[in-house]
Amino acid sequence: MSRVKILDEETISHIAAGEVVERAASVVKELVENAVDADARMIRIGISADKTGITKISVTDDGVGMDFDDALLAFRQHATSKISRPEDLDGITTLGFRGEALASIAAISKVTFTTKERGSPSPEAARVVIHGGELISHSAVGAPEGTSIIIEALFYNTPARRKFQKSVPTELSHVYDMVERIALSNRNISFVLLYNGKERFQTFGTGSYPDVIAAVFGSSFSKELTPVAGSFGPVKIDGWITRPGSEMKTTQTRFYLSINGRQVTSRQLQWAIREGYGTLLPKGMYPAAFLDVVLDPRDVDVNVHPTKREVRLSREREVMRCIQDAVYESLHEERVFSTAPAPTPARETITTLPSEIVGEPVPAYAGKREMNETRQAPLKQTEKQLRRTATEDLPETDLFVPEVLGQIGDTYILAKNESGDLIVVDQHAAHERIMYDQLLARSSSAEAGQELIVPQPITLSKKEIAALPDLLDVLAAAGYLLEPFGKDVWMVRSVPVVSSTLGDPETIHAILDAALDGVGNTDEVLERVLKTAACRAVVKGNTPLTVEQMQRLLRQLMATKSPYTCPHGRPTTIVLSKARLAGMFLRT
Ligand code: ADP
Ligand code: MG
């Protein structure tokens, strides 16, 4: 039965353009995804390599296969059985839909493709051989149901592309990573991965997450994980994450996310996981996470990136919330908080803010100490810093703000809530969280920057000058406009809207320093820039605050999405619950 059709021009024009075959791992991805789409129960992937590179890729499946004519048609540009009209792009349920992979792969390698349609009465299978886009043969052969494709001489006719291939171990590690990811998100399918004939791993299609994780990473690793599940309206999440106290990594490589069965990356959702850990995550450390997100296909736009590694979610906020809550609850349930301070939201128990205190700020230490000139100056400075993050549209209701009791060490705010919990807030970390969120919200918009009335000249080091051209876009997203002026002098023309002091040479150097530490990833560099800017424009430690100022700070903090950690991952807040206090006094 013929299923494959060439897409019409209109549909083609709606598909995000771009190259899908960059390296061996992209070939493996496309072929394995085709097998998944073909309803395979078993997929066998073979890779062969010698010193010169990867010599052969084979993928065999027991899926639906194709009939004789479709086998050839499938290799034409824009040939697909998965969509037929532009509207179909709004609710994609298959991994493929572009109809380009087989054509692209066959154009740059030597392909032998054998397929037999499931349930077909004919004893014969179709074989198509194509070298560099040229049809060598289309014949009938004997073969079992399903599809087998062999790729040899990859990039043999595109020397430029071949030159870009990294060492064999690097290319292999990308292939392994790809197959592992697809196996992890398709747990009902049995995968076998072989390298030069030797088995790397095998999964058994049991549908169980721990089974697949154990098969891929070993059973001792899978024991370090704890399950996480949750749902929020139509959003469902399910997965496994590192149990606190188990080994965390300084890199975020062990992050496996699938959305509706598709392996994707998403900094936002990864961030939500870390937020769910809150203070349970040591600074600069990352948990492993295996997470399936299922939502209405219409809420997922997969047509944004040719290799579909990134998707756009129309309910991203809800998904993030759902993940954050589920992670938080899962860690809570396990009672892992026994020793660590819990970032308890204690929503219903925190008292509301007493009506705004008006008039002159009353220092928290009034009565204890004389007010004098030297105390007034920092208060004014603090006032300026706090106003930078003041917003009119803070929700009035539904916001529970602990009541300030005082300040200790000119650095920590003490507060209480109605249920008798003691709350300690790091004033600098708290204000950083507030500032960072606001900077991030404004970034990349026309409101990110303000022009300086007097541009600020700044002398840069050789290293900074060399790196600056690549950073200008990110800096612009943060609100910074820098222009070359003299030999090693640049002019700062605009800075983030919150404060003109963010143009100070010292701050600019700090920001460039932070940006240079980011490894080429734009989002990460922007984050670093904003964190550094936030840190510079906010209330510091060792600064006396008035009760009213502290109350305002807590109010701003509680209005943020993640009040319990600062952007660097340090806690902003420690809660000593009433129960914990009772325990400490041996009252139980
Ligand atoms: P897409 O997956 O985007 O549709 P491809 O070029 O990857 O485009 O494949 C073209 C078509 O060939 C698919 O739509 C599918 O009908 C068919 N096909 C490819 N691989 C397989 C397979 N392993 N089993 C069955 N059919 C396949
Ligand atoms: Mg495909």
PDB file of N, CA and C in Angstrom, residues 315-379:
ATOM      1  N   ARG A 315       2.818  26.515  26.557  1.00  0.00           N
ATOM      2  CA  ARG A 315       2.495  26.541  27.996  1.00  0.00           C
ATOM      3  C   ARG A 315       3.750  26.368  28.822  1.00  0.00           C
ATOM      4  N   GLU A 316       4.830  26.996  28.404  1.00  0.00           N
ATOM      5  CA  GLU A 316       6.109  26.765  29.061  1.00  0.00           C
ATOM      6  C   GLU A 316       6.060  27.063  30.557  1.00  0.00           C
ATOM      7  N   ARG A 317       5.426  28.185  30.902  1.00  0.00           N
ATOM      8  CA  ARG A 317       5.314  28.555  32.319  1.00  0.00           C
ATOM      9  C   ARG A 317       4.679  27.446  33.154  1.00  0.00           C
ATOM     10  N   GLU A 318       3.561  26.913  32.630  1.00  0.00           N
ATOM     11  CA  GLU A 318       2.852  25.866  33.373  1.00  0.00           C
ATOM     12  C   GLU A 318       3.713  24.619  33.508  1.00  0.00           C
ATOM     13  N   VAL A 319       4.397  24.290  32.418  1.00  0.00           N
ATOM     14  CA  VAL A 319       5.241  23.109  32.461  1.00  0.00           C
ATOM     15  C   VAL A 319       6.354  23.309  33.490  1.00  0.00           C
ATOM     16  N   MET A 320       6.933  24.499  33.489  1.00  0.00           N
ATOM     17  CA  MET A 320       8.006  24.780  34.447  1.00  0.00           C
ATOM     18  C   MET A 320       7.506  24.668  35.878  1.00  0.00           C
ATOM     19  N   ARG A 321       6.375  25.269  36.111  1.00  0.00           N
ATOM     20  CA  ARG A 321       5.756  25.226  37.441  1.00  0.00           C
ATOM     21  C   ARG A 321       5.538  23.775  37.868  1.00  0.00           C
ATOM     22  N   CYS A 322       4.981  23.018  36.949  1.00  0.00           N
ATOM     23  CA  CYS A 322       4.645  21.623  37.223  1.00  0.00           C
ATOM     24  C   CYS A 322       5.907  20.836  37.574  1.00  0.00           C
ATOM     25  N   ILE A 323       6.958  21.045  36.812  1.00  0.00           N
ATOM     26  CA  ILE A 323       8.218  20.342  37.068  1.00  0.00           C
ATOM     27  C   ILE A 323       8.787  20.763  38.417  1.00  0.00           C
ATOM     28  N   GLN A 324       8.812  22.054  38.631  1.00  0.00           N
ATOM     29  CA  GLN A 324       9.400  22.562  39.873  1.00  0.00           C
ATOM     30  C   GLN A 324       8.667  21.991  41.091  1.00  0.00           C
ATOM     31  N   ASP A 325       7.332  22.022  41.028  1.00  0.00           N
ATOM     32  CA  ASP A 325       6.548  21.512  42.155  1.00  0.00           C
ATOM     33  C   ASP A 325       6.749  20.012  42.335  1.00  0.00           C
ATOM     34  N   ALA A 326       6.729  19.291  41.213  1.00  0.00           N
ATOM     35  CA  ALA A 326       6.841  17.832  41.309  1.00  0.00           C
ATOM     36  C   ALA A 326       8.199  17.441  41.888  1.00  0.00           C
ATOM     37  N   VAL A 327       9.246  18.108  41.445  1.00  0.00           N
ATOM     38  CA  VAL A 327      10.576  17.812  41.968  1.00  0.00           C
ATOM     39  C   VAL A 327      10.609  18.122  43.461  1.00  0.00           C
ATOM     40  N   TYR A 328      10.102  19.271  43.803  1.00  0.00           N
ATOM     41  CA  TYR A 328      10.087  19.683  45.202  1.00  0.00           C
ATOM     42  C   TYR A 328       9.352  18.650  46.062  1.00  0.00           C
ATOM     43  N   GLU A 329       8.166  18.261  45.588  1.00  0.00           N
ATOM     44  CA  GLU A 329       7.361  17.327  46.378  1.00  0.00           C
ATOM     45  C   GLU A 329       8.006  15.955  46.470  1.00  0.00           C
ATOM     46  N   SER A 330       8.586  15.526  45.347  1.00  0.00           N
ATOM     47  CA  SER A 330       9.202  14.211  45.359  1.00  0.00           C
ATOM     48  C   SER A 330      10.344  14.171  46.378  1.00  0.00           C
ATOM     49  N   LEU A 331      11.114  15.237  46.445  1.00  0.00           N
ATOM     50  CA  LEU A 331      12.228  15.255  47.390  1.00  0.00           C
ATOM     51  C   LEU A 331      11.718  15.353  48.816  1.00  0.00           C
ATOM     52  N   HIS A 332      10.618  16.025  48.966  1.00  0.00           N
ATOM     53  CA  HIS A 332      10.022  16.218  50.269  1.00  0.00           C
ATOM     54  C   HIS A 332       9.481  14.905  50.826  1.00  0.00           C
ATOM     55  N   GLU A 333       8.775  14.196  49.953  1.00  0.00           N
ATOM     56  CA  GLU A 333       8.138  12.947  50.349  1.00  0.00           C
ATOM     57  C   GLU A 333       9.144  11.969  50.914  1.00  0.00           C
ATOM     58  N   GLU A 334      10.319  11.985  50.295  1.00  0.00           N
ATOM     59  CA  GLU A 334      11.333  11.031  50.722  1.00  0.00           C
ATOM     60  C   GLU A 334      11.949  11.413  52.052  1.00  0.00           C
ATOM     61  N   ARG A 335      11.525  12.509  52.618  1.00  0.00           N
ATOM     62  CA  ARG A 335      12.053  12.979  53.889  1.00  0.00           C
ATOM     63  C   ARG A 335      13.557  13.223  53.826  1.00  0.00           C
ATOM     64  N   VAL A 336      13.990  13.698  52.695  1.00  0.00           N
ATOM     65  CA  VAL A 336      15.409  13.974  52.567  1.00  0.00           C
ATOM     66  C   VAL A 336      15.773  15.249  53.303  1.00  0.00           C
ATOM     67  N   PHE A 337      14.761  15.914  53.820  1.00  0.00           N
ATOM     68  CA  PHE A 337      15.015  17.173  54.501  1.00  0.00           C
ATOM     69  C   PHE A 337      15.452  16.989  55.939  1.00  0.00           C
ATOM     70  N   SER A 338      15.621  15.725  56.343  1.00  0.00           N
ATOM     71  CA  SER A 338      15.851  15.497  57.762  1.00  0.00           C
ATOM     72  C   SER A 338      16.986  16.342  58.322  1.00  0.00           C
ATOM     73  N   THR A 339      18.044  16.528  57.521  1.00  0.00           N
ATOM     74  CA  THR A 339      19.130  17.341  58.047  1.00  0.00           C
ATOM     75  C   THR A 339      19.204  18.708  57.401  1.00  0.00           C
ATOM     76  N   ALA A 340      18.886  18.768  56.118  1.00  0.00           N
ATOM     77  CA  ALA A 340      19.024  20.051  55.428  1.00  0.00           C
ATOM     78  C   ALA A 340      17.862  20.978  55.767  1.00  0.00           C
ATOM     79  N   PRO A 341      18.076  22.287  55.772  1.00  0.00           N
ATOM     80  CA  PRO A 341      16.971  23.202  55.993  1.00  0.00           C
ATOM     81  C   PRO A 341      16.037  23.162  54.787  1.00  0.00           C
ATOM     82  N   ALA A 342      14.767  22.979  55.051  1.00  0.00           N
ATOM     83  CA  ALA A 342      13.823  22.859  53.959  1.00  0.00           C
ATOM     84  C   ALA A 342      13.420  24.229  53.435  1.00  0.00           C
ATOM     85  N   PRO A 343      13.427  24.387  52.106  1.00  0.00           N
ATOM     86  CA  PRO A 343      12.948  25.657  51.569  1.00  0.00           C
ATOM     87  C   PRO A 343      11.428  25.667  51.564  1.00  0.00           C
ATOM     88  N   THR A 344      10.840  25.566  52.725  1.00  0.00           N
ATOM     89  CA  THR A 344       9.395  25.421  52.826  1.00  0.00           C
ATOM     90  C   THR A 344       8.664  26.653  52.313  1.00  0.00           C
ATOM     91  N   PRO A 345       7.788  26.495  51.331  1.00  0.00           N
ATOM     92  CA  PRO A 345       7.053  27.677  50.900  1.00  0.00           C
ATOM     93  C   PRO A 345       6.077  28.149  51.976  1.00  0.00           C
ATOM     94  N   ALA A 346       5.553  27.239  52.790  1.00  0.00           N
ATOM     95  CA  ALA A 346       4.682  27.589  53.908  1.00  0.00           C
ATOM     96  C   ALA A 346       3.683  28.662  53.518  1.00  0.00           C
ATOM     97  N   ARG A 347       3.072  28.438  52.353  1.00  0.00           N
ATOM     98  CA  ARG A 347       2.229  29.461  51.752  1.00  0.00           C
ATOM     99  C   ARG A 347       1.119  29.947  52.673  1.00  0.00           C
ATOM    100  N   GLU A 348       0.389  28.963  53.197  1.00  0.00           N
ATOM    101  CA  GLU A 348      -0.800  29.390  53.929  1.00  0.00           C
ATOM    102  C   GLU A 348      -0.457  29.902  55.328  1.00  0.00           C
ATOM    103  N   THR A 349       0.805  29.742  55.716  1.00  0.00           N
ATOM    104  CA  THR A 349       1.098  30.058  57.104  1.00  0.00           C
ATOM    105  C   THR A 349       1.807  31.392  57.314  1.00  0.00           C
ATOM    106  N   ILE A 350       2.249  32.014  56.223  1.00  0.00           N
ATOM    107  CA  ILE A 350       2.979  33.254  56.413  1.00  0.00           C
ATOM    108  C   ILE A 350       2.001  34.429  56.465  1.00  0.00           C
ATOM    109  N   THR A 351       2.224  35.304  57.411  1.00  0.00           N
ATOM    110  CA  THR A 351       1.258  36.397  57.570  1.00  0.00           C
ATOM    111  C   THR A 351       1.372  37.416  56.444  1.00  0.00           C
ATOM    112  N   THR A 352       0.320  38.111  56.220  1.00  0.00           N
ATOM    113  CA  THR A 352       0.349  39.142  55.189  1.00  0.00           C
ATOM    114  C   THR A 352       1.051  40.385  55.720  1.00  0.00           C
ATOM    115  N   LEU A 353       1.465  41.170  54.782  1.00  0.00           N
ATOM    116  CA  LEU A 353       2.214  42.363  55.121  1.00  0.00           C
ATOM    117  C   LEU A 353       1.343  43.370  55.858  1.00  0.00           C
ATOM    118  N   PRO A 354       1.801  43.865  57.003  1.00  0.00           N
ATOM    119  CA  PRO A 354       1.047  44.935  57.643  1.00  0.00           C
ATOM    120  C   PRO A 354       1.016  46.135  56.697  1.00  0.00           C
ATOM    121  N   SER A 355      -0.047  46.899  56.762  1.00  0.00           N
ATOM    122  CA  SER A 355      -0.219  47.967  55.777  1.00  0.00           C
ATOM    123  C   SER A 355       1.041  48.819  55.716  1.00  0.00           C
ATOM    124  N   GLU A 356       1.333  49.252  54.518  1.00  0.00           N
ATOM    125  CA  GLU A 356       2.576  49.969  54.230  1.00  0.00           C
ATOM    126  C   GLU A 356       2.883  51.027  55.292  1.00  0.00           C
ATOM    127  N   ILE A 357       4.098  50.960  55.785  1.00  0.00           N
ATOM    128  CA  ILE A 357       4.506  51.964  56.775  1.00  0.00           C
ATOM    129  C   ILE A 357       4.930  53.216  56.022  1.00  0.00           C
ATOM    130  N   VAL A 358       4.398  54.340  56.426  1.00  0.00           N
ATOM    131  CA  VAL A 358       4.716  55.565  55.699  1.00  0.00           C
ATOM    132  C   VAL A 358       5.647  56.449  56.525  1.00  0.00           C
ATOM    133  N   GLY A 359       6.133  57.485  55.869  1.00  0.00           N
ATOM    134  CA  GLY A 359       6.977  58.447  56.578  1.00  0.00           C
ATOM    135  C   GLY A 359       8.438  58.046  56.547  1.00  0.00           C
ATOM    136  N   GLU A 360       9.209  58.668  57.414  1.00  0.00           N
ATOM    137  CA  GLU A 360      10.649  58.441  57.451  1.00  0.00           C
ATOM    138  C   GLU A 360      10.958  57.003  57.837  1.00  0.00           C
ATOM    139  N   PRO A 361      11.929  56.404  57.190  1.00  0.00           N
ATOM    140  CA  PRO A 361      12.306  55.060  57.590  1.00  0.00           C
ATOM    141  C   PRO A 361      12.756  55.019  59.051  1.00  0.00           C
ATOM    142  N   VAL A 362      12.261  54.023  59.769  1.00  0.00           N
ATOM    143  CA  VAL A 362      12.680  53.856  61.164  1.00  0.00           C
ATOM    144  C   VAL A 362      13.723  52.760  61.203  1.00  0.00           C
ATOM    145  N   PRO A 363      14.929  53.052  61.659  1.00  0.00           N
ATOM    146  CA  PRO A 363      15.949  52.020  61.650  1.00  0.00           C
ATOM    147  C   PRO A 363      15.601  50.891  62.613  1.00  0.00           C
ATOM    148  N   ALA A 364      15.961  49.675  62.248  1.00  0.00           N
ATOM    149  CA  ALA A 364      15.612  48.516  63.052  1.00  0.00           C
ATOM    150  C   ALA A 364      16.281  48.562  64.413  1.00  0.00           C
ATOM    151  N   TYR A 365      17.367  49.249  64.474  1.00  0.00           N
ATOM    152  CA  TYR A 365      18.138  49.263  65.705  1.00  0.00           C
ATOM    153  C   TYR A 365      17.850  50.538  66.496  1.00  0.00           C
ATOM    154  N   ALA A 366      16.776  51.270  66.137  1.00  0.00           N
ATOM    155  CA  ALA A 366      16.458  52.513  66.857  1.00  0.00           C
ATOM    156  C   ALA A 366      16.310  52.193  68.333  1.00  0.00           C
ATOM    157  N   GLY A 367      16.809  53.069  69.149  1.00  0.00           N
ATOM    158  CA  GLY A 367      16.705  52.806  70.572  1.00  0.00           C
ATOM    159  C   GLY A 367      17.975  52.161  71.089  1.00  0.00           C
ATOM    160  N   LYS A 368      18.539  51.322  70.262  1.00  0.00           N
ATOM    161  CA  LYS A 368      19.769  50.656  70.666  1.00  0.00           C
ATOM    162  C   LYS A 368      20.977  51.553  70.398  1.00  0.00           C
ATOM    163  N   ARG A 369      20.863  52.263  69.310  1.00  0.00           N
ATOM    164  CA  ARG A 369      22.005  53.058  68.880  1.00  0.00           C
ATOM    165  C   ARG A 369      21.540  54.439  68.465  1.00  0.00           C
ATOM    166  N   GLU A 370      22.440  55.347  68.562  1.00  0.00           N
ATOM    167  CA  GLU A 370      22.147  56.719  68.136  1.00  0.00           C
ATOM    168  C   GLU A 370      22.151  56.778  66.612  1.00  0.00           C
ATOM    169  N   MET A 371      21.179  57.489  66.059  1.00  0.00           N
ATOM    170  CA  MET A 371      21.243  57.751  64.630  1.00  0.00           C
ATOM    171  C   MET A 371      22.312  58.800  64.407  1.00  0.00           C
ATOM    172  N   ASN A 372      23.159  58.608  63.467  1.00  0.00           N
ATOM    173  CA  ASN A 372      24.124  59.656  63.173  1.00  0.00           C
ATOM    174  C   ASN A 372      24.389  59.735  61.674  1.00  0.00           C
ATOM    175  N   GLU A 373      25.187  60.667  61.295  1.00  0.00           N
ATOM    176  CA  GLU A 373      25.461  60.945  59.888  1.00  0.00           C
ATOM    177  C   GLU A 373      25.932  59.703  59.137  1.00  0.00           C
ATOM    178  N   THR A 374      26.892  59.007  59.754  1.00  0.00           N
ATOM    179  CA  THR A 374      27.474  57.880  59.035  1.00  0.00           C
ATOM    180  C   THR A 374      26.440  56.780  58.797  1.00  0.00           C
ATOM    181  N   ARG A 375      25.395  56.743  59.610  1.00  0.00           N
ATOM    182  CA  ARG A 375      24.346  55.753  59.413  1.00  0.00           C
ATOM    183  C   ARG A 375      23.354  56.188  58.338  1.00  0.00           C
ATOM    184  N   GLN A 376      23.175  57.480  58.216  1.00  0.00           N
ATOM    185  CA  GLN A 376      22.218  58.004  57.245  1.00  0.00           C
ATOM    186  C   GLN A 376      22.640  57.709  55.803  1.00  0.00           C
ATOM    187  N   ALA A 377      23.962  57.846  55.525  1.00  0.00           N
ATOM    188  CA  ALA A 377      24.414  57.693  54.140  1.00  0.00           C
ATOM    189  C   ALA A 377      24.091  56.311  53.563  1.00  0.00           C
ATOM    190  N   PRO A 378      24.440  55.215  54.287  1.00  0.00           N
ATOM    191  CA  PRO A 378      24.090  53.917  53.715  1.00  0.00           C
ATOM    192  C   PRO A 378      22.588  53.710  53.573  1.00  0.00           C
ATOM    193  N   LEU A 379      21.796  54.313  54.449  1.00  0.00           N
ATOM    194  CA  LEU A 379      20.341  54.158  54.335  1.00  0.00           C
ATOM    195  C   LEU A 379      19.838  54.757  53.030  1.00  0.00           C
TER     196      LEU A 379
END
